[in-house]
PDB file of C-alpha atoms in Angstrom:
ATOM      1  CA  UNK Z   1     134.382  96.446  46.398  1.00 47.00           C
ATOM      2  CA  UNK Z   2     132.733  96.970  49.742  1.00 50.00           C
ATOM      3  CA  UNK Z   3     133.663  99.991  51.773  1.00 61.00           C
ATOM      4  CA  UNK Z   4     132.383  98.911  55.144  1.00 69.00           C
ATOM      5  CA  UNK Z   5     132.984  95.954  57.342  1.00 81.00           C
ATOM      6  CA  UNK Z   6     130.417  95.250  59.993  1.00 85.00           C
ATOM      7  CA  UNK Z   7     130.834  93.607  63.309  1.00 87.00           C
ATOM      8  CA  UNK Z   8     129.494  91.280  64.482  1.00 93.00           C
ATOM      9  CA  UNK Z   9     128.353  89.329  61.437  1.00 91.00           C
ATOM     10  CA  UNK Z  10     125.534  87.861  63.498  1.00 95.00           C
ATOM     11  CA  UNK Z  11     123.942  88.794  66.804  1.00 96.00           C
ATOM     12  CA  UNK Z  12     121.305  86.997  68.856  1.00 96.00           C
ATOM     13  CA  UNK Z  13     119.592  88.656  71.806  1.00 96.00           C
ATOM     14  CA  UNK Z  14     116.410  88.487  73.867  1.00 97.00           C
ATOM     15  CA  UNK Z  15     113.573  90.948  73.531  1.00 97.00           C
ATOM     16  CA  UNK Z  16     114.153  93.986  75.694  1.00 97.00           C
ATOM     17  CA  UNK Z  17     117.927  93.847  75.414  1.00 97.00           C
ATOM     18  CA  UNK Z  18     119.986  96.385  73.532  1.00 97.00           C
ATOM     19  CA  UNK Z  19     121.720  95.514  70.266  1.00 97.00           C
ATOM     20  CA  UNK Z  20     124.908  97.199  69.141  1.00 97.00           C
ATOM     21  CA  UNK Z  21     126.361  96.869  65.663  1.00 96.00           C
ATOM     22  CA  UNK Z  22     129.580  98.396  64.444  1.00 96.00           C
ATOM     23  CA  UNK Z  23     130.739  99.522  61.022  1.00 94.00           C
ATOM     24  CA  UNK Z  24     134.238 100.394  59.901  1.00 93.00           C
ATOM     25  CA  UNK Z  25     135.059 102.032  56.600  1.00 91.00           C
ATOM     26  CA  UNK Z  26     138.153 102.888  54.634  1.00 87.00           C
ATOM     27  CA  UNK Z  27     137.990 106.312  53.016  1.00 84.00           C
ATOM     28  CA  UNK Z  28     136.728 109.777  53.850  1.00 85.00           C
ATOM     29  CA  UNK Z  29     132.979 110.158  53.732  1.00 87.00           C
ATOM     30  CA  UNK Z  30     130.336 112.811  53.311  1.00 85.00           C
ATOM     31  CA  UNK Z  31     127.766 110.886  55.292  1.00 89.00           C
ATOM     32  CA  UNK Z  32     127.049 107.411  56.589  1.00 92.00           C
ATOM     33  CA  UNK Z  33     123.670 105.720  56.506  1.00 93.00           C
ATOM     34  CA  UNK Z  34     122.140 102.658  58.121  1.00 95.00           C
ATOM     35  CA  UNK Z  35     119.633 100.424  56.376  1.00 95.00           C
ATOM     36  CA  UNK Z  36     117.570  97.453  57.465  1.00 97.00           C
ATOM     37  CA  UNK Z  37     116.685  94.464  55.325  1.00 96.00           C
ATOM     38  CA  UNK Z  38     114.028  92.009  56.343  1.00 94.00           C
ATOM     39  CA  UNK Z  39     114.382  88.526  54.916  1.00 89.00           C
ATOM     40  CA  UNK Z  40     113.452  88.454  51.232  1.00 84.00           C
ATOM     41  CA  UNK Z  41     112.767  92.178  51.076  1.00 89.00           C
ATOM     42  CA  UNK Z  42     114.451  95.339  49.879  1.00 90.00           C
ATOM     43  CA  UNK Z  43     116.454  97.647  52.088  1.00 94.00           C
ATOM     44  CA  UNK Z  44     114.817 100.335  54.168  1.00 94.00           C
ATOM     45  CA  UNK Z  45     116.608 103.506  55.188  1.00 93.00           C
ATOM     46  CA  UNK Z  46     116.866 103.989  58.954  1.00 95.00           C
ATOM     47  CA  UNK Z  47     119.063 106.965  59.707  1.00 94.00           C
ATOM     48  CA  UNK Z  48     121.745 109.198  58.213  1.00 92.00           C
ATOM     49  CA  UNK Z  49     124.623 110.844  60.033  1.00 93.00           C
ATOM     50  CA  UNK Z  50     126.816 113.458  58.403  1.00 91.00           C
ATOM     51  CA  UNK Z  51     130.580 113.581  58.677  1.00 91.00           C
ATOM     52  CA  UNK Z  52     130.424 116.632  60.954  1.00 93.00           C
ATOM     53  CA  UNK Z  53     128.011 114.958  63.370  1.00 95.00           C
ATOM     54  CA  UNK Z  54     129.015 112.659  66.203  1.00 96.00           C
ATOM     55  CA  UNK Z  55     125.694 111.269  67.377  1.00 97.00           C
ATOM     56  CA  UNK Z  56     122.142 111.052  66.154  1.00 96.00           C
ATOM     57  CA  UNK Z  57     118.930 109.602  67.538  1.00 96.00           C
ATOM     58  CA  UNK Z  58     115.750 108.378  65.932  1.00 94.00           C
ATOM     59  CA  UNK Z  59     113.257 106.659  68.181  1.00 96.00           C
ATOM     60  CA  UNK Z  60     114.969 103.592  69.644  1.00 97.00           C
ATOM     61  CA  UNK Z  61     117.952 104.035  67.335  1.00 97.00           C
ATOM     62  CA  UNK Z  62     121.170 105.767  68.287  1.00 98.00           C
ATOM     63  CA  UNK Z  63     123.997 106.180  65.801  1.00 98.00           C
ATOM     64  CA  UNK Z  64     127.483 107.405  66.556  1.00 98.00           C
ATOM     65  CA  UNK Z  65     130.222 108.354  64.144  1.00 97.00           C
ATOM     66  CA  UNK Z  66     133.950 108.628  64.815  1.00 96.00           C
ATOM     67  CA  UNK Z  67     135.634 109.940  61.688  1.00 94.00           C
ATOM     68  CA  UNK Z  68     139.096 109.712  63.252  1.00 94.00           C
ATOM     69  CA  UNK Z  69     138.636 105.972  63.656  1.00 95.00           C
ATOM     70  CA  UNK Z  70     136.523 105.652  60.504  1.00 94.00           C
ATOM     71  CA  UNK Z  71     133.844 103.813  62.411  1.00 95.00           C
ATOM     72  CA  UNK Z  72     130.175 104.039  63.293  1.00 96.00           C
ATOM     73  CA  UNK Z  73     127.887 102.162  65.613  1.00 97.00           C
ATOM     74  CA  UNK Z  74     124.152 101.537  65.607  1.00 97.00           C
ATOM     75  CA  UNK Z  75     122.432 100.925  68.921  1.00 98.00           C
ATOM     76  CA  UNK Z  76     118.894  99.575  69.052  1.00 98.00           C
ATOM     77  CA  UNK Z  77     117.476  99.944  72.531  1.00 97.00           C
ATOM     78  CA  UNK Z  78     114.759  97.758  74.059  1.00 97.00           C
ATOM     79  CA  UNK Z  79     114.795  95.436  71.072  1.00 97.00           C
ATOM     80  CA  UNK Z  80     111.670  93.699  69.804  1.00 97.00           C
ATOM     81  CA  UNK Z  81     111.157  90.522  67.805  1.00 96.00           C
ATOM     82  CA  UNK Z  82     110.176  92.743  64.869  1.00 96.00           C
ATOM     83  CA  UNK Z  83     113.714  94.160  64.844  1.00 97.00           C
ATOM     84  CA  UNK Z  84     114.959  90.811  63.528  1.00 97.00           C
ATOM     85  CA  UNK Z  85     116.628  91.675  60.228  1.00 97.00           C
ATOM     86  CA  UNK Z  86     119.980  92.368  58.606  1.00 96.00           C
ATOM     87  CA  UNK Z  87     121.441  95.796  59.176  1.00 97.00           C
ATOM     88  CA  UNK Z  88     123.816  97.480  56.739  1.00 95.00           C
ATOM     89  CA  UNK Z  89     125.896 100.592  56.951  1.00 94.00           C
ATOM     90  CA  UNK Z  90     126.489 102.528  53.749  1.00 92.00           C
ATOM     91  CA  UNK Z  91     128.910 105.338  53.105  1.00 90.00           C
ATOM     92  CA  UNK Z  92     128.660 108.247  50.722  1.00 83.00           C
ATOM     93  CA  UNK Z  93     131.807 109.928  49.530  1.00 76.00           C
ATOM     94  CA  UNK Z  94     131.398 112.610  46.889  1.00 68.00           C
ATOM     95  CA  UNK Z  95     128.643 111.554  44.535  1.00 64.00           C
ATOM     96  CA  UNK Z  96     125.332 109.947  45.393  1.00 63.00           C
ATOM     97  CA  UNK Z  97     126.913 106.514  45.194  1.00 76.00           C
ATOM     98  CA  UNK Z  98     126.309 104.368  48.274  1.00 84.00           C
ATOM     99  CA  UNK Z  99     128.870 101.751  49.212  1.00 85.00           C
ATOM    100  CA  UNK Z 100     127.392  99.111  51.486  1.00 89.00           C
ATOM    101  CA  UNK Z 101     129.015  97.145  54.250  1.00 88.00           C
ATOM    102  CA  UNK Z 102     128.774  93.424  54.753  1.00 87.00           C
ATOM    103  CA  UNK Z 103     125.854  93.574  57.146  1.00 92.00           C
ATOM    104  CA  UNK Z 104     124.968  92.268  60.594  1.00 95.00           C
ATOM    105  CA  UNK Z 105     122.240  89.666  60.983  1.00 95.00           C
ATOM    106  CA  UNK Z 106     120.233  90.411  64.116  1.00 97.00           C
ATOM    107  CA  UNK Z 107     117.961  87.818  65.676  1.00 97.00           C
ATOM    108  CA  UNK Z 108     115.723  88.958  68.528  1.00 97.00           C
ATOM    109  CA  UNK Z 109     114.066  86.147  70.438  1.00 95.00           C
ATOM    110  CA  UNK Z 110     110.701  86.760  72.123  1.00 91.00           C
TER     111      UNK Z 110
ATOM    112  CA  UNK A   1     103.003 106.438  46.470  1.00 62.00           C
ATOM    113  CA  UNK A   2     103.571 102.881  45.252  1.00 80.00           C
ATOM    114  CA  UNK A   3     107.297 102.968  45.905  1.00 93.00           C
ATOM    115  CA  UNK A   4     109.890 101.496  43.573  1.00 96.00           C
ATOM    116  CA  UNK A   5     108.351  98.771  41.422  1.00 97.00           C
ATOM    117  CA  UNK A   6     110.363  95.894  40.038  1.00 97.00           C
ATOM    118  CA  UNK A   7     109.368  93.100  37.716  1.00 97.00           C
ATOM    119  CA  UNK A   8     109.454  90.216  37.584  1.00 97.00           C
ATOM    120  CA  UNK A   9     109.775  89.331  41.272  1.00 96.00           C
ATOM    121  CA  UNK A  10     111.163  85.910  40.416  1.00 96.00           C
ATOM    122  CA  UNK A  11     112.858  84.663  37.277  1.00 97.00           C
ATOM    123  CA  UNK A  12     114.130  81.190  36.499  1.00 97.00           C
ATOM    124  CA  UNK A  13     115.922  80.730  33.219  1.00 97.00           C
ATOM    125  CA  UNK A  14     118.432  78.512  31.537  1.00 97.00           C
ATOM    126  CA  UNK A  15     122.035  79.367  30.874  1.00 97.00           C
ATOM    127  CA  UNK A  16     122.446  81.259  27.631  1.00 96.00           C
ATOM    128  CA  UNK A  17     119.032  82.882  27.689  1.00 97.00           C
ATOM    129  CA  UNK A  18     118.477  86.611  27.739  1.00 97.00           C
ATOM    130  CA  UNK A  19     117.090  88.075  30.952  1.00 98.00           C
ATOM    131  CA  UNK A  20     115.501  91.510  31.267  1.00 98.00           C
ATOM    132  CA  UNK A  21     114.754  93.051  34.639  1.00 98.00           C
ATOM    133  CA  UNK A  22     112.546  96.100  34.900  1.00 98.00           C
ATOM    134  CA  UNK A  23     112.267  98.968  37.311  1.00 98.00           C
ATOM    135  CA  UNK A  24     109.906 101.883  37.788  1.00 98.00           C
ATOM    136  CA  UNK A  25     111.363 104.461  40.178  1.00 96.00           C
ATOM    137  CA  UNK A  26     109.381 106.660  42.508  1.00 94.00           C
ATOM    138  CA  UNK A  27     107.798 109.507  40.609  1.00 93.00           C
ATOM    139  CA  UNK A  28     109.893 112.662  40.852  1.00 90.00           C
ATOM    140  CA  UNK A  29     113.116 110.903  41.731  1.00 91.00           C
ATOM    141  CA  UNK A  30     115.969 111.697  39.381  1.00 89.00           C
ATOM    142  CA  UNK A  31     118.537 109.087  40.390  1.00 90.00           C
ATOM    143  CA  UNK A  32     118.218 105.357  39.802  1.00 93.00           C
ATOM    144  CA  UNK A  33     120.497 102.581  40.993  1.00 93.00           C
ATOM    145  CA  UNK A  34     120.853  98.889  40.147  1.00 96.00           C
ATOM    146  CA  UNK A  35     122.340  96.582  42.803  1.00 96.00           C
ATOM    147  CA  UNK A  36     123.089  92.892  42.958  1.00 96.00           C
ATOM    148  CA  UNK A  37     123.049  90.937  46.224  1.00 94.00           C
ATOM    149  CA  UNK A  38     124.624  87.537  46.793  1.00 92.00           C
ATOM    150  CA  UNK A  39     125.758  85.689  49.877  1.00 87.00           C
ATOM    151  CA  UNK A  40     129.355  85.678  48.703  1.00 86.00           C
ATOM    152  CA  UNK A  41     129.730  89.284  47.554  1.00 86.00           C
ATOM    153  CA  UNK A  42     127.062  91.093  49.534  1.00 87.00           C
ATOM    154  CA  UNK A  43     125.347  94.127  48.041  1.00 91.00           C
ATOM    155  CA  UNK A  44     127.126  95.528  44.983  1.00 91.00           C
ATOM    156  CA  UNK A  45     126.277  98.647  43.015  1.00 91.00           C
ATOM    157  CA  UNK A  46     126.163  97.791  39.321  1.00 95.00           C
ATOM    158  CA  UNK A  47     125.255 101.092  37.708  1.00 94.00           C
ATOM    159  CA  UNK A  48     123.472 104.313  38.460  1.00 90.00           C
ATOM    160  CA  UNK A  49     121.716 106.974  36.445  1.00 92.00           C
ATOM    161  CA  UNK A  50     121.081 110.622  37.112  1.00 89.00           C
ATOM    162  CA  UNK A  51     118.448 112.369  34.998  1.00 90.00           C
ATOM    163  CA  UNK A  52     118.346 109.254  32.774  1.00 93.00           C
ATOM    164  CA  UNK A  53     122.082 109.449  32.025  1.00 92.00           C
ATOM    165  CA  UNK A  54     124.423 106.651  33.173  1.00 92.00           C
ATOM    166  CA  UNK A  55     126.875 108.192  35.596  1.00 88.00           C
ATOM    167  CA  UNK A  56     128.895 105.250  36.855  1.00 87.00           C
ATOM    168  CA  UNK A  57     128.798 101.755  35.381  1.00 91.00           C
ATOM    169  CA  UNK A  58     132.065 100.591  36.906  1.00 89.00           C
ATOM    170  CA  UNK A  59     130.223  97.904  38.841  1.00 90.00           C
ATOM    171  CA  UNK A  60     128.798  96.189  35.787  1.00 93.00           C
ATOM    172  CA  UNK A  61     130.558  92.827  35.854  1.00 87.00           C
ATOM    173  CA  UNK A  62     131.078  92.357  32.134  1.00 85.00           C
ATOM    174  CA  UNK A  63     129.764  93.100  28.676  1.00 91.00           C
ATOM    175  CA  UNK A  64     126.968  90.604  29.126  1.00 95.00           C
ATOM    176  CA  UNK A  65     125.295  93.155  31.366  1.00 97.00           C
ATOM    177  CA  UNK A  66     123.676  96.299  30.005  1.00 97.00           C
ATOM    178  CA  UNK A  67     121.319  98.867  31.483  1.00 97.00           C
ATOM    179  CA  UNK A  68     119.137 101.538  29.954  1.00 97.00           C
ATOM    180  CA  UNK A  69     116.927 104.306  31.178  1.00 97.00           C
ATOM    181  CA  UNK A  70     114.917 105.575  28.210  1.00 96.00           C
ATOM    182  CA  UNK A  71     112.846 107.922  30.357  1.00 95.00           C
ATOM    183  CA  UNK A  72     112.458 109.098  33.933  1.00 94.00           C
ATOM    184  CA  UNK A  73     109.960 106.403  34.826  1.00 95.00           C
ATOM    185  CA  UNK A  74     111.538 103.239  33.488  1.00 96.00           C
ATOM    186  CA  UNK A  75     114.820 101.359  33.488  1.00 98.00           C
ATOM    187  CA  UNK A  76     115.948  97.921  32.385  1.00 98.00           C
ATOM    188  CA  UNK A  77     118.861  95.706  33.287  1.00 98.00           C
ATOM    189  CA  UNK A  78     119.610  93.081  30.680  1.00 98.00           C
ATOM    190  CA  UNK A  79     121.855  90.037  30.896  1.00 97.00           C
ATOM    191  CA  UNK A  80     122.686  88.366  27.603  1.00 96.00           C
ATOM    192  CA  UNK A  81     123.668  85.566  27.649  1.00 96.00           C
ATOM    193  CA  UNK A  82     122.927  84.639  31.236  1.00 96.00           C
ATOM    194  CA  UNK A  83     125.163  82.317  33.249  1.00 96.00           C
ATOM    195  CA  UNK A  84     124.604  80.394  36.502  1.00 96.00           C
ATOM    196  CA  UNK A  85     126.930  82.773  38.360  1.00 95.00           C
ATOM    197  CA  UNK A  86     124.502  85.597  37.609  1.00 96.00           C
ATOM    198  CA  UNK A  87     122.040  84.037  40.030  1.00 97.00           C
ATOM    199  CA  UNK A  88     121.340  86.673  42.673  1.00 97.00           C
ATOM    200  CA  UNK A  89     118.766  89.130  43.897  1.00 97.00           C
ATOM    201  CA  UNK A  90     118.788  92.308  41.827  1.00 97.00           C
ATOM    202  CA  UNK A  91     117.547  95.485  43.460  1.00 97.00           C
ATOM    203  CA  UNK A  92     116.581  98.774  41.943  1.00 97.00           C
ATOM    204  CA  UNK A  93     116.613 101.911  44.072  1.00 94.00           C
ATOM    205  CA  UNK A  94     115.771 105.532  43.424  1.00 92.00           C
ATOM    206  CA  UNK A  95     116.467 108.819  45.112  1.00 89.00           C
ATOM    207  CA  UNK A  96     116.024 112.516  44.659  1.00 84.00           C
ATOM    208  CA  UNK A  97     119.292 114.300  44.089  1.00 70.00           C
ATOM    209  CA  UNK A  98     118.891 117.873  45.157  1.00 65.00           C
ATOM    210  CA  UNK A  99     120.640 120.495  43.090  1.00 52.00           C
ATOM    211  CA  UNK A 100     124.214 120.775  44.302  1.00 46.00           C
ATOM    212  CA  UNK A 101     123.715 118.378  47.204  1.00 53.00           C
ATOM    213  CA  UNK A 102     124.731 114.832  47.799  1.00 50.00           C
ATOM    214  CA  UNK A 103     121.847 112.488  47.748  1.00 57.00           C
ATOM    215  CA  UNK A 104     120.546 111.294  51.054  1.00 69.00           C
ATOM    216  CA  UNK A 105     118.062 108.463  51.172  1.00 82.00           C
ATOM    217  CA  UNK A 106     117.676 105.706  48.629  1.00 88.00           C
ATOM    218  CA  UNK A 107     114.381 103.869  48.317  1.00 91.00           C
ATOM    219  CA  UNK A 108     114.678 100.245  47.359  1.00 94.00           C
ATOM    220  CA  UNK A 109     112.342  98.059  45.387  1.00 96.00           C
ATOM    221  CA  UNK A 110     111.451  94.537  46.530  1.00 95.00           C
ATOM    222  CA  UNK A 111     114.045  92.960  44.241  1.00 96.00           C
ATOM    223  CA  UNK A 112     114.044  90.354  41.494  1.00 97.00           C
ATOM    224  CA  UNK A 113     115.273  86.931  42.512  1.00 97.00           C
ATOM    225  CA  UNK A 114     117.074  85.467  39.497  1.00 97.00           C
ATOM    226  CA  UNK A 115     118.056  81.839  39.156  1.00 97.00           C
ATOM    227  CA  UNK A 116     120.026  80.762  36.120  1.00 97.00           C
ATOM    228  CA  UNK A 117     120.169  76.998  35.679  1.00 96.00           C
TER     229      UNK A 117
END
């Protein structure tokens, strides 16, 4: 069963705008990861945040984690058409088993 | 590095036929994962191996599914007999599990798109 639920399911924005996606999960975690999937392709790892971290940045990506609320958010700043993809959060509990969320489909219009 | 290699990329077969999906992980990685992705159920972990040993196969839907990893550079996922509800995209991923540490990043292959008629 899926651990994470993502919100919104779909998001459409204009180039240059920021995109925010949220992920909620159910159990304690060791770390939480975000992946991107372009249409018809495999998933690509974007960023990892550990349970003892609250915020992490990587380029135009900013991830926050609130373990008390069991939630995370992914912010993409100054979005580009090339950011159009599905974005998934994935949680890691004890082993190296990833449990993926339902995903957010992001459409960035030029 | 070539990344994770999967074959075939597309497979169309008839119900009842045996299907074998193949995966070559990234050289040096010691963990391998098989996932299935559908619109209805999203991305599901089927089974994963560590050092060629199956660790967790709780996601394998039923006995029709089997997976093997005879060596560090090759794994197969077999469906016998196949059914229309097995139609999905099957992904293989690999990672490097450091001694005593939880794995971090998984590297995904391009997937095999399976259609069972």
